[in-house]
mmCIF file of C-alpha atoms (C1' of nucleotides) in Angstrom:
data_model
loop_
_atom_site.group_PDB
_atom_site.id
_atom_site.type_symbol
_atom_site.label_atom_id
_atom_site.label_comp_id
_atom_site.label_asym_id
_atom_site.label_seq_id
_atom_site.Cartn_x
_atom_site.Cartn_y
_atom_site.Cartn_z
ATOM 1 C CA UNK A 30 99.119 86.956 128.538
ATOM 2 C CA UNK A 31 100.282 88.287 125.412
ATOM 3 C CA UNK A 32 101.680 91.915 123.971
ATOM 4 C CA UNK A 33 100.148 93.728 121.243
ATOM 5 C CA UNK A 34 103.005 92.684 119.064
ATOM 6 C CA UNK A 35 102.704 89.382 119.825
ATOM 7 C CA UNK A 36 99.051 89.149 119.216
ATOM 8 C CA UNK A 37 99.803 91.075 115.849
ATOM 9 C CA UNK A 38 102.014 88.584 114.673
ATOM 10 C CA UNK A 39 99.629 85.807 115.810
ATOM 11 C CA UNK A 40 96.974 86.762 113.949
ATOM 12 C CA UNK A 41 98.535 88.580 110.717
ATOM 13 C CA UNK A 42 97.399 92.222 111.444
ATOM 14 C CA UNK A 43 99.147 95.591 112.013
ATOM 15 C CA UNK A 44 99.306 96.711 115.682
ATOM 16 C CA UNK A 45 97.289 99.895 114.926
ATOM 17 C CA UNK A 46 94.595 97.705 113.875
ATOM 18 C CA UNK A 47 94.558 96.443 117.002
ATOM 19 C CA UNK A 48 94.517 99.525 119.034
ATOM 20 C CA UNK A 49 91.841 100.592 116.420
ATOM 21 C CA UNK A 50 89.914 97.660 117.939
ATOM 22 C CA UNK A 51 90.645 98.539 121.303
ATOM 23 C CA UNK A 52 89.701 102.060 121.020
ATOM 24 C CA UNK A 53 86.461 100.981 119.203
ATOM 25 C CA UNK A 54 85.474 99.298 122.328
ATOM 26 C CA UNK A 55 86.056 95.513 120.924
ATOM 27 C CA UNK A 56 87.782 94.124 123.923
ATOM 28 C CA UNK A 57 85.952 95.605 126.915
ATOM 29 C CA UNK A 58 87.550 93.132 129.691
ATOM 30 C CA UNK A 59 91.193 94.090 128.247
ATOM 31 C CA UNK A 60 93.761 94.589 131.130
ATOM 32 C CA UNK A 61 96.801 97.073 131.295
ATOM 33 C CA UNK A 62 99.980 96.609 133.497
ATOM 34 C CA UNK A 63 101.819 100.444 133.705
ATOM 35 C CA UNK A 64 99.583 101.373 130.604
ATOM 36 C CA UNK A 65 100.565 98.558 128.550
ATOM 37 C CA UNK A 66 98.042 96.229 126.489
ATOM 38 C CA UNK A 67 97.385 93.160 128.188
ATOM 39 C CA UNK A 68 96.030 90.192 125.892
ATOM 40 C CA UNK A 69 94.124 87.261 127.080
ATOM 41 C CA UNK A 70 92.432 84.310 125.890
ATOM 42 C CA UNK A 71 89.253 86.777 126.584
ATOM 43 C CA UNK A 72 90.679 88.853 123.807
ATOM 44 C CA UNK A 73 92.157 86.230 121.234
ATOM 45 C CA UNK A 74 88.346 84.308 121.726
ATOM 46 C CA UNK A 75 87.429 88.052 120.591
ATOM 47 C CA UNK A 76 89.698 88.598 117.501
ATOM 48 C CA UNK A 77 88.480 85.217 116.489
ATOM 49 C CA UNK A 78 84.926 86.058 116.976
ATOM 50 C CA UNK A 79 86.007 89.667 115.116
ATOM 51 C CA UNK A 80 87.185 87.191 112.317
ATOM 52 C CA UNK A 81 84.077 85.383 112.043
ATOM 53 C CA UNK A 82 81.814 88.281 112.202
ATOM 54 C CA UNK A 83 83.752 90.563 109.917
ATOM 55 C CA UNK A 84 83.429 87.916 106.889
ATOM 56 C CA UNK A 85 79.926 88.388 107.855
ATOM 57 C CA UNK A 86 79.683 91.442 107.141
ATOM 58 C CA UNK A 87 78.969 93.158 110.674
ATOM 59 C CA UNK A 88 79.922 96.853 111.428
ATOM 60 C CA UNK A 89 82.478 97.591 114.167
ATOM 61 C CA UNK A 90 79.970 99.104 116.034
ATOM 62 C CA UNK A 91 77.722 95.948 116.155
ATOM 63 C CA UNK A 92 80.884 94.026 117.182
ATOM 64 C CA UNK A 93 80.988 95.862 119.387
ATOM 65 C CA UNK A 94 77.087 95.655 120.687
ATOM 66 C CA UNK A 95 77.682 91.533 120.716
ATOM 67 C CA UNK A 96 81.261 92.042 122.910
ATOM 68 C CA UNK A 97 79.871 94.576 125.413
ATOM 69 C CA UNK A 98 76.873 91.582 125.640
ATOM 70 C CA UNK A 99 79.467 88.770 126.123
ATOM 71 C CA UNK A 100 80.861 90.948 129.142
ATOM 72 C CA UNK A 101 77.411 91.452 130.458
ATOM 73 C CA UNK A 102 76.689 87.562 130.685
ATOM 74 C CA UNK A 103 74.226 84.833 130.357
ATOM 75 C CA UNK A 104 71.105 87.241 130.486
ATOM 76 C CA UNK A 105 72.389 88.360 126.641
ATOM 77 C CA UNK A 106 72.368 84.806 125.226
ATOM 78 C CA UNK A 107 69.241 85.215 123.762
ATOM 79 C CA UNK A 108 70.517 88.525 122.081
ATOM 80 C CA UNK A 109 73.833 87.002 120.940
ATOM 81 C CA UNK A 110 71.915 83.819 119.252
ATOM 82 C CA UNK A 111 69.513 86.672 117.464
ATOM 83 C CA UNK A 112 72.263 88.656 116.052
ATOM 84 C CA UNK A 113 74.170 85.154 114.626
ATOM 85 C CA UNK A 114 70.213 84.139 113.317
ATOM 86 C CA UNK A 115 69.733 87.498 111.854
ATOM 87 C CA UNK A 116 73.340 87.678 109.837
ATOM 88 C CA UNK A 117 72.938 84.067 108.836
ATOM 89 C CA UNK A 118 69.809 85.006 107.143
ATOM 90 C CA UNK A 119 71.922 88.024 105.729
ATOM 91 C CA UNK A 120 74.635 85.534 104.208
ATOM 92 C CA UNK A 121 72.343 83.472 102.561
ATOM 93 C CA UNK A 122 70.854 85.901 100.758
ATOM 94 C CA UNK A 123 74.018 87.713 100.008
ATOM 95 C CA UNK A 124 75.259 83.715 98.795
ATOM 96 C CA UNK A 125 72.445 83.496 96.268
ATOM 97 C CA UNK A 126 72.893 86.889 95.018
ATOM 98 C CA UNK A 127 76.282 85.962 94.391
ATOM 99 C CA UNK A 128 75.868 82.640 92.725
ATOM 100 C CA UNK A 129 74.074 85.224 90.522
ATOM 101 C CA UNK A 130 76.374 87.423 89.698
ATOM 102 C CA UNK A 131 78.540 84.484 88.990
ATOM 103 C CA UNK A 132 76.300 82.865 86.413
ATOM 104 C CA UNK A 133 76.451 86.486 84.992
ATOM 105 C CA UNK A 134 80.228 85.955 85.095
ATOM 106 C CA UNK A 135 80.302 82.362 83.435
ATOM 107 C CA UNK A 136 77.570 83.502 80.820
ATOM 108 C CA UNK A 137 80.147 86.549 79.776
ATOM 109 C CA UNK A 138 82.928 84.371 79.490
ATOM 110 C CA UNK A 139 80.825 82.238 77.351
ATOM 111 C CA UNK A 140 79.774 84.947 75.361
ATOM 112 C CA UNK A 141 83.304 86.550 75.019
ATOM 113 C CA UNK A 142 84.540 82.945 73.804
ATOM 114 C CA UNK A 143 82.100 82.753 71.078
ATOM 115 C CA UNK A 144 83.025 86.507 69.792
ATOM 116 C CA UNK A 145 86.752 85.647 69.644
ATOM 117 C CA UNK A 146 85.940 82.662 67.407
ATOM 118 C CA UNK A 147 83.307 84.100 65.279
ATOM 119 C CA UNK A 148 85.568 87.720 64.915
ATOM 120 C CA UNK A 149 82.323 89.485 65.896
ATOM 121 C CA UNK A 150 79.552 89.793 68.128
ATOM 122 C CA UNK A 151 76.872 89.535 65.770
ATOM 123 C CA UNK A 152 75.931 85.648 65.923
ATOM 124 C CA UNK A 153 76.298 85.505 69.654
ATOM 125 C CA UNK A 154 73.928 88.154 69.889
ATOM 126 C CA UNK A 155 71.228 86.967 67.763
ATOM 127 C CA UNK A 156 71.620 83.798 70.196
ATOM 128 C CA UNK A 157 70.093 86.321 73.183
ATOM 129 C CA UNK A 158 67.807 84.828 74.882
ATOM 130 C CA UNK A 159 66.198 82.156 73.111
ATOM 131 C CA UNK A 160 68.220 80.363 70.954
ATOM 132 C CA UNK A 161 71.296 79.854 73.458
ATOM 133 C CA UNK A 162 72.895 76.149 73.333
ATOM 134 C CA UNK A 163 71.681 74.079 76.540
ATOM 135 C CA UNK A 164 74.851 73.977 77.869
ATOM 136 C CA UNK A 165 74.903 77.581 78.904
ATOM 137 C CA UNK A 166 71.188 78.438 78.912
ATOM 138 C CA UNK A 167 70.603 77.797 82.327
ATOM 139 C CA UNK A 168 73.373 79.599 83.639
ATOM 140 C CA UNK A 169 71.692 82.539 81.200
ATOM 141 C CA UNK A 170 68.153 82.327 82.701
ATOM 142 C CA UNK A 171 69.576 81.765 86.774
ATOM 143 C CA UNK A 172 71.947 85.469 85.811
ATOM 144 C CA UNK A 173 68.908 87.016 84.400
ATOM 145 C CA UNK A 174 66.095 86.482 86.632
ATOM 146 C CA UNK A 175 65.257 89.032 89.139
ATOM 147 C CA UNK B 14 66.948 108.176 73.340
ATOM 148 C CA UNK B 15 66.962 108.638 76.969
ATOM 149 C CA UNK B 16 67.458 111.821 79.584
ATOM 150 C CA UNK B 17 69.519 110.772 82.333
ATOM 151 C CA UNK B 18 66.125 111.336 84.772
ATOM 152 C CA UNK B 19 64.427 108.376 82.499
ATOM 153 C CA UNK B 20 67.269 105.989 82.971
ATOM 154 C CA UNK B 21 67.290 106.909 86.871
ATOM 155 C CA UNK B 22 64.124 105.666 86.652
ATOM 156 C CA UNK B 23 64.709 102.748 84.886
ATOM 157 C CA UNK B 24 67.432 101.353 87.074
ATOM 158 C CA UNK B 25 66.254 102.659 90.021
ATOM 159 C CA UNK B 26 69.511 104.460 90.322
ATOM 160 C CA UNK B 27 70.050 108.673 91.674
ATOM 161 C CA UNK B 28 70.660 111.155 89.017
ATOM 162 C CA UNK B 29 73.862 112.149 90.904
ATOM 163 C CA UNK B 30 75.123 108.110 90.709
ATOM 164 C CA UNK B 31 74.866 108.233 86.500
ATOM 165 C CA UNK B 32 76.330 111.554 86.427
ATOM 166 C CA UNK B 33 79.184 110.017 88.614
ATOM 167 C CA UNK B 34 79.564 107.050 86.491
ATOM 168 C CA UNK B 35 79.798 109.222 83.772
ATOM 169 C CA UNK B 36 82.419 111.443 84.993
ATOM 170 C CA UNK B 37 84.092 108.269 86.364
ATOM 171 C CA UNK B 38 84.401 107.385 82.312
ATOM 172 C CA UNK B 39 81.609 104.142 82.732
ATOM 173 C CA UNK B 40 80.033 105.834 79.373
ATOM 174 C CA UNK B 41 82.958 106.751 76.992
ATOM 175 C CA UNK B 42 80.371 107.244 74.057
ATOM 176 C CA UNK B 43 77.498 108.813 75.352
ATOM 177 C CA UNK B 44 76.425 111.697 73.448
ATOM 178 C CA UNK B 45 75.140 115.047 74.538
ATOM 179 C CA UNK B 46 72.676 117.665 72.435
ATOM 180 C CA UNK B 47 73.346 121.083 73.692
ATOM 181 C CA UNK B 48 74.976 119.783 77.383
ATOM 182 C CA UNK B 49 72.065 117.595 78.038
ATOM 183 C CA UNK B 50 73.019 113.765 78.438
ATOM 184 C CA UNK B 51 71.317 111.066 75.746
ATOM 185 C CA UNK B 52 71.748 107.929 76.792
ATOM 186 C CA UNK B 53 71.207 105.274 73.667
ATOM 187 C CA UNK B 54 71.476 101.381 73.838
ATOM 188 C CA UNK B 55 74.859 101.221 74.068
ATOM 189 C CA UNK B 56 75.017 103.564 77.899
ATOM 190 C CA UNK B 57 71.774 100.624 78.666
ATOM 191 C CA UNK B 58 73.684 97.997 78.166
ATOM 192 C CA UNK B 59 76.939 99.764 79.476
ATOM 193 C CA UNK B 60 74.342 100.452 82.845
ATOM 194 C CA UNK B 61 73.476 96.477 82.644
ATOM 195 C CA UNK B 62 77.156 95.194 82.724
ATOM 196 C CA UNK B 63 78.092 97.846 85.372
ATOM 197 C CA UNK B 64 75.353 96.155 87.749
ATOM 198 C CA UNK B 65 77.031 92.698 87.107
ATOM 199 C CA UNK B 66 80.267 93.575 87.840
ATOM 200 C CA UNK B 67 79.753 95.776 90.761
ATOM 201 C CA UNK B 68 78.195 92.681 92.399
ATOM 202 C CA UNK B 69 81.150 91.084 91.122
ATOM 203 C CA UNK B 70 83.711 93.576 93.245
ATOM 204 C CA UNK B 71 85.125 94.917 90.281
ATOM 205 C CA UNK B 72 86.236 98.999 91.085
ATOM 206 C CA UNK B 73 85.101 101.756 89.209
ATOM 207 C CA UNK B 74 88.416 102.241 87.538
ATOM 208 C CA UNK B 75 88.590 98.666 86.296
ATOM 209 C CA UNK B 76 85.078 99.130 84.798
ATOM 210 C CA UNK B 77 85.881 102.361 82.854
ATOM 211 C CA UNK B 78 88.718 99.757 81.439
ATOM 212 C CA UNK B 79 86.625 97.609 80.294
ATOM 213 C CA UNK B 80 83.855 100.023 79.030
ATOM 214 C CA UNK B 81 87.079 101.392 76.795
ATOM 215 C CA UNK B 82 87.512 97.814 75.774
ATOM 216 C CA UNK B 83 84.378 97.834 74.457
ATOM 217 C CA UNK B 84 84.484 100.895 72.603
ATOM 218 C CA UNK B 85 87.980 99.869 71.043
ATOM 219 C CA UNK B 86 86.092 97.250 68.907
ATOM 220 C CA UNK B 87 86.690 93.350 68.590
ATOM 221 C CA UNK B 88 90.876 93.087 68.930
ATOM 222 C CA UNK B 89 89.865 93.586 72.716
ATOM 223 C CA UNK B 90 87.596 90.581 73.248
ATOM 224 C CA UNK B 91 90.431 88.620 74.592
ATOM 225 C CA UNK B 92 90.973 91.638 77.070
ATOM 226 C CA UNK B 93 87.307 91.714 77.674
ATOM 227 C CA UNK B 94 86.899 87.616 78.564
ATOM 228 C CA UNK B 95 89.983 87.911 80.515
ATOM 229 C CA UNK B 96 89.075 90.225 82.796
ATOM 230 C CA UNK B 97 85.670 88.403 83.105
ATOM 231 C CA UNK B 98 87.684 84.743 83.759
ATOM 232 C CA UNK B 99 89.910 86.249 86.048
ATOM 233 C CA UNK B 100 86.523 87.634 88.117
ATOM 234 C CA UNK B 101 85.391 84.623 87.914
ATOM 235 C CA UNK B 102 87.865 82.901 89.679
ATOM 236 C CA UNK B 103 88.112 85.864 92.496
ATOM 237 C CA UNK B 104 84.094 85.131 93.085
ATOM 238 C CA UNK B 105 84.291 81.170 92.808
ATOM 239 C CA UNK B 106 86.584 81.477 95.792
ATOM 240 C CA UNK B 107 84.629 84.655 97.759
ATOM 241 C CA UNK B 108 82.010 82.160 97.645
ATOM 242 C CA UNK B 109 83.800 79.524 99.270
ATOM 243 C CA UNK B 110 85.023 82.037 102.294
ATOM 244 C CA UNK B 111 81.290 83.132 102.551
ATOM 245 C CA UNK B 112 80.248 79.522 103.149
ATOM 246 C CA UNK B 113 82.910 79.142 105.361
ATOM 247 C CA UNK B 114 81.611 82.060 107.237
ATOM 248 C CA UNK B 115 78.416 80.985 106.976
ATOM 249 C CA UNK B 116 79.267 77.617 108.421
ATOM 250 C CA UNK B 117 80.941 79.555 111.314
ATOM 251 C CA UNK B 118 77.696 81.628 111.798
ATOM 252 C CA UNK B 119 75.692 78.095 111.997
ATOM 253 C CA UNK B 120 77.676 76.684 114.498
ATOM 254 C CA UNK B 121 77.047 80.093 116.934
ATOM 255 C CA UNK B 122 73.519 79.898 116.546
ATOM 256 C CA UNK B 123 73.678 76.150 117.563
ATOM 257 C CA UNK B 124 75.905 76.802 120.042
ATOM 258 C CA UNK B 125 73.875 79.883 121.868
ATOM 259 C CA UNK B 126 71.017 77.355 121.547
ATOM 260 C CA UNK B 127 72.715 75.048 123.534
ATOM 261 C CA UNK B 128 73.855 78.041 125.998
ATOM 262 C CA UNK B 129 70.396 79.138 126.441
ATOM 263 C CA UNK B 130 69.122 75.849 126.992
ATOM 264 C CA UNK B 131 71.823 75.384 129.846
ATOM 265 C CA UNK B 132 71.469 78.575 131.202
ATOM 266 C CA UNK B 133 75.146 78.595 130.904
ATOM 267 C CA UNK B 134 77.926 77.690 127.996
ATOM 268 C CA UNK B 135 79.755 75.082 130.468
ATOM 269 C CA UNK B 136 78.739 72.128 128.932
ATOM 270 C CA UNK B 137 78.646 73.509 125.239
ATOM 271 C CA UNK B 138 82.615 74.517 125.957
ATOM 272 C CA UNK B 139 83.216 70.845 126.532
ATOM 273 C CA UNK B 140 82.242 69.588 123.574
ATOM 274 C CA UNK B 141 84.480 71.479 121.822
ATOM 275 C CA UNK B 142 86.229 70.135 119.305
ATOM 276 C CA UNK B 143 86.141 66.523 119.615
ATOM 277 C CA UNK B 144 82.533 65.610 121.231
ATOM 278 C CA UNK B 145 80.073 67.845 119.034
ATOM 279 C CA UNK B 146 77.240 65.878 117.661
ATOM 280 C CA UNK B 147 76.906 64.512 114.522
ATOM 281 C CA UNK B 148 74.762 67.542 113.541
ATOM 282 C CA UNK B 149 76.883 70.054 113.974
ATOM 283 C CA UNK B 150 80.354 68.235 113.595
ATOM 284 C CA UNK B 151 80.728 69.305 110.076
ATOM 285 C CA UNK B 152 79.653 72.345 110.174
ATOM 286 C CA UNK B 153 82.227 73.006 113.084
ATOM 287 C CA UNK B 154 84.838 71.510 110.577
ATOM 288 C CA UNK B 155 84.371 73.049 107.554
ATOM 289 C CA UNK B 156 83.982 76.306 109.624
ATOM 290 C CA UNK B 157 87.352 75.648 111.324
ATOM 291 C CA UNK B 158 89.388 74.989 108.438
ATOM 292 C CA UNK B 159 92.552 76.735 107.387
ATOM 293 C "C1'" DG C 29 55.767 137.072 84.103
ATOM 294 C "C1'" DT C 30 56.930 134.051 87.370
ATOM 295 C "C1'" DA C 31 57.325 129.649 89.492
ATOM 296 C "C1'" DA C 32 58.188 124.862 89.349
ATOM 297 C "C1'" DT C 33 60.954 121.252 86.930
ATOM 298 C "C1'" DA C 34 64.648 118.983 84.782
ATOM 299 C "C1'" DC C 35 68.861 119.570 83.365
ATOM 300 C "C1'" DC C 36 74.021 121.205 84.035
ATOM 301 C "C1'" DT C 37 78.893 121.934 86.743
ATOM 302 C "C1'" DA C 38 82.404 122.133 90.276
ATOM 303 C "C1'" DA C 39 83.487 121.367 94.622
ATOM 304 C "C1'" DA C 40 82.643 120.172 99.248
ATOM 305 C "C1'" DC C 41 81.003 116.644 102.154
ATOM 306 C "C1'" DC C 42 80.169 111.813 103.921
ATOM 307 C "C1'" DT C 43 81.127 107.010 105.927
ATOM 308 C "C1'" DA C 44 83.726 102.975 107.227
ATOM 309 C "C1'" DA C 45 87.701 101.004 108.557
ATOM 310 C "C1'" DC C 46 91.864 101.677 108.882
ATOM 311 C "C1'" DT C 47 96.760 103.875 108.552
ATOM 312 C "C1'" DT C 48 100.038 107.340 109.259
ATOM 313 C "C1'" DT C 49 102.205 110.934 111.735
ATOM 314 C "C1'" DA C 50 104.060 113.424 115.459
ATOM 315 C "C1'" DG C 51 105.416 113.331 119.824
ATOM 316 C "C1'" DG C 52 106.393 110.855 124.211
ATOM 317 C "C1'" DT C 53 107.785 106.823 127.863
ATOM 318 C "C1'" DC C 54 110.619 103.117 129.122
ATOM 319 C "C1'" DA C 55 113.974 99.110 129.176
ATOM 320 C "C1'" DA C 56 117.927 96.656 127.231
ATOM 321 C "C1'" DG C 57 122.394 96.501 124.594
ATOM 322 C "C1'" DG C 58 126.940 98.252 123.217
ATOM 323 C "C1'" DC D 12 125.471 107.706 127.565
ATOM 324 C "C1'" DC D 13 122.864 107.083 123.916
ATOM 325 C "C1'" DT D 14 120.526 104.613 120.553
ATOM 326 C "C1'" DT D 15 117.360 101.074 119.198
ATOM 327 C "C1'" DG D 16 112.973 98.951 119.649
ATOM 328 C "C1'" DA D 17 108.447 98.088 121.681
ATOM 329 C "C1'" DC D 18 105.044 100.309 123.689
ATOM 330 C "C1'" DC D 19 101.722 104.571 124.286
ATOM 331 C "C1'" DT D 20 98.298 108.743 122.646
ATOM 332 C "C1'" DA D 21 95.757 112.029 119.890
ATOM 333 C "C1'" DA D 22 94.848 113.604 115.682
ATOM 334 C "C1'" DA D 23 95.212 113.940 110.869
ATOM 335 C "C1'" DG D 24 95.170 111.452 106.498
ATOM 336 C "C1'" DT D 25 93.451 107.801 103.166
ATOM 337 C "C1'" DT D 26 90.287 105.292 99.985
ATOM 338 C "C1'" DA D 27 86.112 104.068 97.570
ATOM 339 C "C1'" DG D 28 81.944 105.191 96.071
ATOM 340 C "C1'" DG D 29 79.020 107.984 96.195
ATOM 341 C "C1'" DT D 30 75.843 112.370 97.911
ATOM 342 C "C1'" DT D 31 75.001 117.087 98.778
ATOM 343 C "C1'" DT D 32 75.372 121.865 97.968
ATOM 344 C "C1'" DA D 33 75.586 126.119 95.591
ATOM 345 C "C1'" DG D 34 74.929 128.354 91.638
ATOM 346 C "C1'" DG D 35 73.338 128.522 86.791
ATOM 347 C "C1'" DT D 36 70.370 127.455 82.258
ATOM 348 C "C1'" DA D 37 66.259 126.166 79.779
ATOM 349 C "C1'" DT D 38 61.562 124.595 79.265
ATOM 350 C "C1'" DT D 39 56.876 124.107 80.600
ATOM 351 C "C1'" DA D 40 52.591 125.357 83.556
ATOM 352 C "C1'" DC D 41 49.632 128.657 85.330
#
DNA sequence: GTAATACCTAAACCTAACTTTAGGTCAAGG
DNA sequence: CCTTGACCTAAAGTTAGGTTTAGGTATTAC
C-alpha cells in the first residue's frame, strides 16, 4: 500500500493529478485509512491502464466507463475488449492521417531546401505537381491525396 | 477573389473559425473593400498550410509566426524550413509513441479475448510476461518498452 | 417597404484536463 | 510549543481553440 506521494513520485505526476483522478471516479475500489488515500496494486494496474488509454486518446469520462466495468467483473469483458477494438480502429486511422501530415512535413522541407538554394520560390513552384524529381514525388502525391 | 462565406465553403470550415484565424494573425495580408474580407491566393494557400500544420500540432501562435515569415519575403526561408524540420522530428517520434500505444491497445484486445474465452483472466495473468505466445510476444514487448 | 441574407465587431461562453488557492487536520522534530 | 511537511477538501483559475451571442450595416428578393 502506497501514499499519494509515493505513487506521485512513482509514476512522474503531480499529486493533484491524482486526486483529479480520484475525484473523476478513476479508481473506484480505492481505500482510505482516517481519510487518507490508500494505493494498491488495484490502483497502480489503473494508472497504468490510464497511461495506455490516455495515449489513446480516451476521455476521462470513458476511463472511467472501462474502470467502473473492471470493478463490476467478468460479465463486462465483452465491453472492455469492444472499447480496446473500437480505439484501435481509432489509432490506426489517426496513424495514417499522420504519416500524412508527415509527408506534408518532409515535402515542405524539401521545398524550403530548394528555395534557399535557388534564392526564390519561383522554380520550385513551377515543379508543383508534375514535374517534381522522383525522389520526393511520392512523398508529394501520399501528402496530397484525400 | 473570395468572401469569407465562399472559402467556408471551400474548406468546409465555420465562418466564425476564418474570422478567428484572422484575428489570431493566420492572414497578415488579407485585404478588405469597405470592411468586407477578400480572400486571394495567397489567404488559400495560407488556409492549405494551416491544415498541415494543425495536424502537425503546431499552435496558433506559432502559425501566425510562420505566416509572418512568409510575408517577410525569402531571407526567412531558413526560418520557414526550420520550423518545418524541427516538426518533423516532433511527429517522427509522436508516431513512434502512437504505435507504441497502439501495440499496447493490441495486446488488450488479445488479452480480453483470451479472458472471455476463459470466462476469467486467471490463466491470461499467468502468462504474463514470460509465457505469451509467439503471436502476441512482440507486441507485448514493443508495447512494454521504456 | 420590409424581410431575409451575408457580412461585420466585441465580448461572453464553452470544454477538457488539469492546477492553484485558501483553509484545515495531524504527526514528527528541535 | 511551534513549525515543518504530508495529507485533506472545495472552489476558483488556466489554457487552447474555438463558438455563440448581441447588436449593427448593406444588399438583394418579393
Amino acid at each position: 500500500m502506497y501514499t499519494i506521494g509515493q505513487v506521485a513520485e512513482m509514476f512522474d505526476l503531480p499529486v493533484s493529478t491524482l486526486r483529479y483522478y480520484d475525484k473523476q471516479g478513476l479508481f473506484p475500489e480505492l481505500e482510505r485509512t482516517s481519510g487518507i488515500r490508500r494505493f494498491g496494486d488495484t490502483e497502480l494496474e489503473a494508472l497504468r491502464v490510464i497511461e495506455c488509454l490516455k495515449k489513446a486518446g480516451v476521455e476521462i469520462k470513458d476511463i472511467r466507463l472501462f474502470m467502473e466495468w473492471c470493478a463490476e467483473g467478468p460479465s463486462t469483458y465483452p465491453k472492455r475488449k469492444a472499447m480496446f477494438e473500437e480505439r484501435k480502429a481509432h489509432m490506426e486511422s489517426e496513424i495514417a492521417n499522420m504519416n500524412r501530415a508527415l509527408d506534408m512535413l518532409k515535402f515542405k522541407c524539401w521545398y524550403y531546401e530548394q528555395a534557399i538554394q535557388d534564392g526564390n520560390e519561383d522554380r520550385v513552384k513551377a515543379l508543383i505537381p508534375d514535374n517534381l524529381p522522383e525522389e520526393i514525388k511520392d512523398t508529394y502525391d501520399n501528402a496530397h491525396t484525400q
